[in-house]
Coordinates of C-alpha atoms in Angstrom, one line a residue:
M149 CA -38.5 23.0 30.7
N150 CA -40.6 21.8 33.7
E151 CA -44.4 21.5 33.8
F152 CA -44.8 24.6 36.0
T153 CA -43.1 26.8 33.4
R154 CA -44.9 25.1 30.5
S155 CA -48.2 25.7 32.2
I156 CA -47.5 29.4 32.8
L157 CA -46.4 29.9 29.1
L158 CA -49.5 28.0 27.8
L159 CA -51.9 30.3 29.6
L160 CA -49.9 33.4 29.1
V161 CA -49.7 32.8 25.3
L162 CA -53.5 32.5 25.2
L163 CA -54.1 35.6 27.5
N164 CA -51.7 37.4 25.2
P165 CA -51.5 40.9 26.7
F166 CA -50.4 42.5 23.4
L167 CA -53.7 41.3 21.9
V168 CA -55.8 42.2 25.0
I169 CA -54.5 45.8 25.0
V170 CA -56.2 46.2 21.6
Y171 CA -59.5 44.9 23.0
L172 CA -59.2 47.4 25.9
I173 CA -58.3 50.5 23.9
D174 CA -61.5 52.3 24.9
I175 CA -60.8 51.7 28.6
V176 CA -57.1 52.6 28.2
Q177 CA -58.1 56.0 26.8
K178 CA -60.8 56.7 29.4
L179 CA -59.1 55.7 32.7
D180 CA -56.0 57.0 34.3
N181 CA -53.2 54.7 35.4
K182 CA -54.4 54.2 39.0
Q183 CA -58.0 53.4 37.9
F184 CA -56.8 51.1 35.1
R185 CA -54.5 49.2 37.6
R186 CA -57.4 48.8 40.0
V187 CA -59.8 47.5 37.4
L188 CA -57.2 45.1 36.0
V189 CA -56.4 43.7 39.5
R190 CA -60.1 43.0 40.1
A191 CA -60.5 41.4 36.6
G192 CA -57.4 39.3 37.4
L193 CA -58.8 38.0 40.6
I194 CA -62.1 37.1 38.9
S195 CA -60.1 35.3 36.2
C196 CA -57.9 33.4 38.7
V197 CA -60.9 32.1 40.5
A198 CA -62.5 30.9 37.3
F199 CA -59.3 29.4 35.8
C200 CA -58.4 27.6 39.1
S201 CA -62.0 26.2 39.3
F202 CA -61.7 24.7 35.9
A203 CA -58.2 23.4 36.6
V204 CA -59.3 21.7 39.7
L205 CA -62.6 20.3 38.5
G206 CA -61.5 19.6 34.8
D207 CA -63.9 18.0 32.4
R208 CA -66.3 17.2 35.3
I209 CA -67.4 20.8 35.6
F210 CA -69.0 20.4 32.2
S211 CA -70.4 16.9 32.5
D212 CA -71.4 16.9 36.2
V213 CA -72.1 20.6 37.0
F214 CA -73.4 22.0 33.6
Q215 CA -74.4 18.6 32.3
I216 CA -73.0 19.3 28.8
R217 CA -70.3 17.8 26.7
F218 CA -67.0 19.6 26.4
A219 CA -67.4 19.4 22.6
S220 CA -70.6 21.5 22.9
F221 CA -68.6 24.2 24.8
Q222 CA -65.9 24.1 22.1
L223 CA -68.5 24.6 19.4
F224 CA -70.3 27.5 21.1
G225 CA -67.0 29.1 22.2
G226 CA -65.8 28.9 18.6
I227 CA -69.0 30.6 17.3
V228 CA -68.6 33.4 19.8
F229 CA -65.0 33.9 18.8
L230 CA -66.0 33.9 15.1
L231 CA -68.6 36.6 15.8
I232 CA -65.9 38.7 17.6
G233 CA -63.5 38.2 14.7
L234 CA -66.1 39.3 12.1
Q235 CA -67.0 42.4 14.2
F236 CA -63.2 43.3 14.2
V237 CA -63.0 43.0 10.5
F238 CA -65.8 45.5 9.9
R239 CA -65.5 47.8 12.9
G240 CA -62.0 47.6 14.1
P241 CA -61.1 47.9 17.9
T242 CA -64.5 49.5 18.7
A243 CA -66.1 46.0 18.1
I244 CA -65.1 44.8 21.6
E245 CA -66.8 47.9 23.2
I246 CA -70.0 47.1 21.3
L247 CA -69.9 43.5 22.3
R248 CA -69.0 44.2 25.9
G249 CA -71.6 47.0 26.3
E250 CA -71.5 49.9 28.8
S251 CA -71.1 47.8 31.9
K252 CA -71.1 49.5 35.4
H253 CA -68.8 46.7 36.5
I254 CA -65.9 47.2 34.2
A255 CA -63.7 44.6 36.0
G256 CA -66.3 41.9 35.3
A257 CA -66.6 43.0 31.7
I258 CA -62.9 42.8 31.2
A259 CA -62.7 39.4 32.9
M260 CA -65.5 38.1 30.7
P261 CA -65.2 37.8 27.7
V262 CA -61.7 39.4 27.3
L263 CA -59.6 37.2 29.7
I264 CA -62.0 34.4 30.4
G265 CA -62.6 32.8 27.0
P266 CA -63.0 29.4 25.4
G267 CA -59.3 29.2 24.8
T268 CA -58.1 30.1 28.3
I269 CA -60.8 27.9 29.9
S270 CA -59.6 24.9 27.8
A271 CA -56.0 25.7 28.7
S272 CA -57.0 25.7 32.5
V273 CA -58.5 22.3 32.1
V274 CA -55.3 21.0 30.4
I275 CA -53.1 22.6 33.1
G276 CA -55.2 20.8 35.8
K277 CA -54.6 17.5 34.1
R278 CA -50.9 18.0 33.8
N279 CA -50.1 19.0 37.4
D280 CA -51.4 18.6 41.0
I281 CA -53.7 21.2 42.4
L282 CA -51.2 23.5 44.1
I283 CA -48.9 23.6 41.0
S284 CA -51.8 24.2 38.7
C285 CA -53.3 27.1 40.7
A286 CA -49.8 28.6 41.3
S287 CA -49.0 28.6 37.5
I288 CA -52.4 30.1 36.7
I289 CA -51.9 32.9 39.2
V290 CA -48.4 33.7 38.0
A291 CA -49.6 33.8 34.3
V292 CA -52.5 36.2 35.1
M293 CA -50.2 38.4 37.2
L294 CA -47.6 38.6 34.4
C295 CA -50.4 39.5 31.9
I296 CA -51.6 42.3 34.2
L297 CA -48.1 43.7 34.6
V298 CA -47.5 43.8 30.9
L299 CA -50.9 45.4 30.4
V300 CA -50.1 48.1 32.9
F301 CA -46.8 48.8 31.2
L302 CA -48.5 49.0 27.7
K303 CA -51.0 51.5 29.2
F304 CA -48.2 53.7 30.5
L305 CA -46.4 53.4 27.1
H306 CA -49.6 54.3 25.3
D307 CA -50.1 57.5 27.5
V308 CA -46.6 58.6 26.9
I309 CA -46.5 58.2 23.1
R310 CA -50.1 59.4 22.6
Q311 CA -49.2 62.9 23.8
K312 CA -46.9 63.3 20.8
R313 CA -48.3 60.9 18.2
E314 CA -52.0 60.5 18.9
E315 CA -52.9 60.0 15.2
L316 CA -50.2 57.4 14.8
I317 CA -51.5 55.6 17.9
E318 CA -55.1 55.6 16.6
R319 CA -54.0 54.2 13.2
Y320 CA -51.9 51.5 14.9
F321 CA -54.8 50.3 17.0
D322 CA -57.2 50.3 14.1
L323 CA -54.8 48.3 12.0
A324 CA -53.9 46.0 14.9
G325 CA -57.6 45.4 15.6
R326 CA -58.3 44.3 12.0
I327 CA -55.1 42.1 11.9
T328 CA -56.3 40.6 15.2
A329 CA -59.5 39.5 13.5
L330 CA -57.5 37.1 11.3
F331 CA -56.0 35.4 14.4
V332 CA -59.3 35.4 16.3
G333 CA -61.2 34.0 13.3
S334 CA -58.6 31.3 12.8
V335 CA -58.8 30.2 16.4
A336 CA -62.6 30.2 16.2
I337 CA -62.5 27.9 13.2
E338 CA -60.1 25.6 15.0
M339 CA -62.3 25.4 18.0
I340 CA -65.4 24.7 15.9
M341 CA -63.6 21.9 14.0
A342 CA -62.2 20.4 17.3
G343 CA -65.8 20.5 18.7
V344 CA -67.3 18.8 15.6
K345 CA -64.5 16.1 15.7
S346 CA -65.1 15.4 19.4
W347 CA -68.8 15.3 19.0
L348 CA -68.5 12.9 16.0
N349 CA -66.1 10.7 17.9
L350 CA -68.5 10.5 20.8
H351 CA -71.4 9.4 18.6
W352 CA -69.4 7.1 16.4
S353 CA -67.1 5.4 18.8

C-alpha cells in the first residue's frame, strides 16, 4: 500500500462518516437532500482548507503561528472530546446539537467541531510529514470527498427507511449515540495521556 492510499485511509478512518451521521442526526431530519448536499459541500471545503494548512505548515503552525506546544493542543482537544463523550452518555445524539448551538451558518458548525477536530488535525500534520505538499493535499481532498459521498448516501438511506420504520430509526440513533460516547471518551483519554507524555518529555528531556 503506497503512502497516498495510507494517508487517505488514515484521515477517512478519523472522519468516520458512519459516526458523523449520528452527530448530524438533527440536521439529517431537518434538511432535504439538496440542502443537505449543499451544506456538506461547504463544510467539506472549509475542512479541506484547514486540513491542507496543517499538512503544509505542520508543527510550525502551533509553535510559530499560535505560539503554543502541540502537547497543549492535545491536552485541550482531549478535554473537549471528553466533554462531548460525557454529553453523549447522558443525552444521546441531541448532545451535539446542544454543543454546536443554533448556528445560522450550518456549514461552519458542521466543519467545526464535527469534521475539524483534534484527531483529524493531528492526522493532517502526520500526512504532511509523510508526503510532499501536492500528495498530502490531494489525499486530504480525496478523503473528505469520500466522507461527504458516504454521508449523502446515508442521508438518502435514512429518509427511505424512516418512512416505514421511524421508531426503529430513532432507537438506533439513540443507541448508536450512546455507544459512540465510549469511542469518543476513549479517544479523549488517549489524547490527554499523549499530551501529558509529550509535555513531560519536553520538560524532563
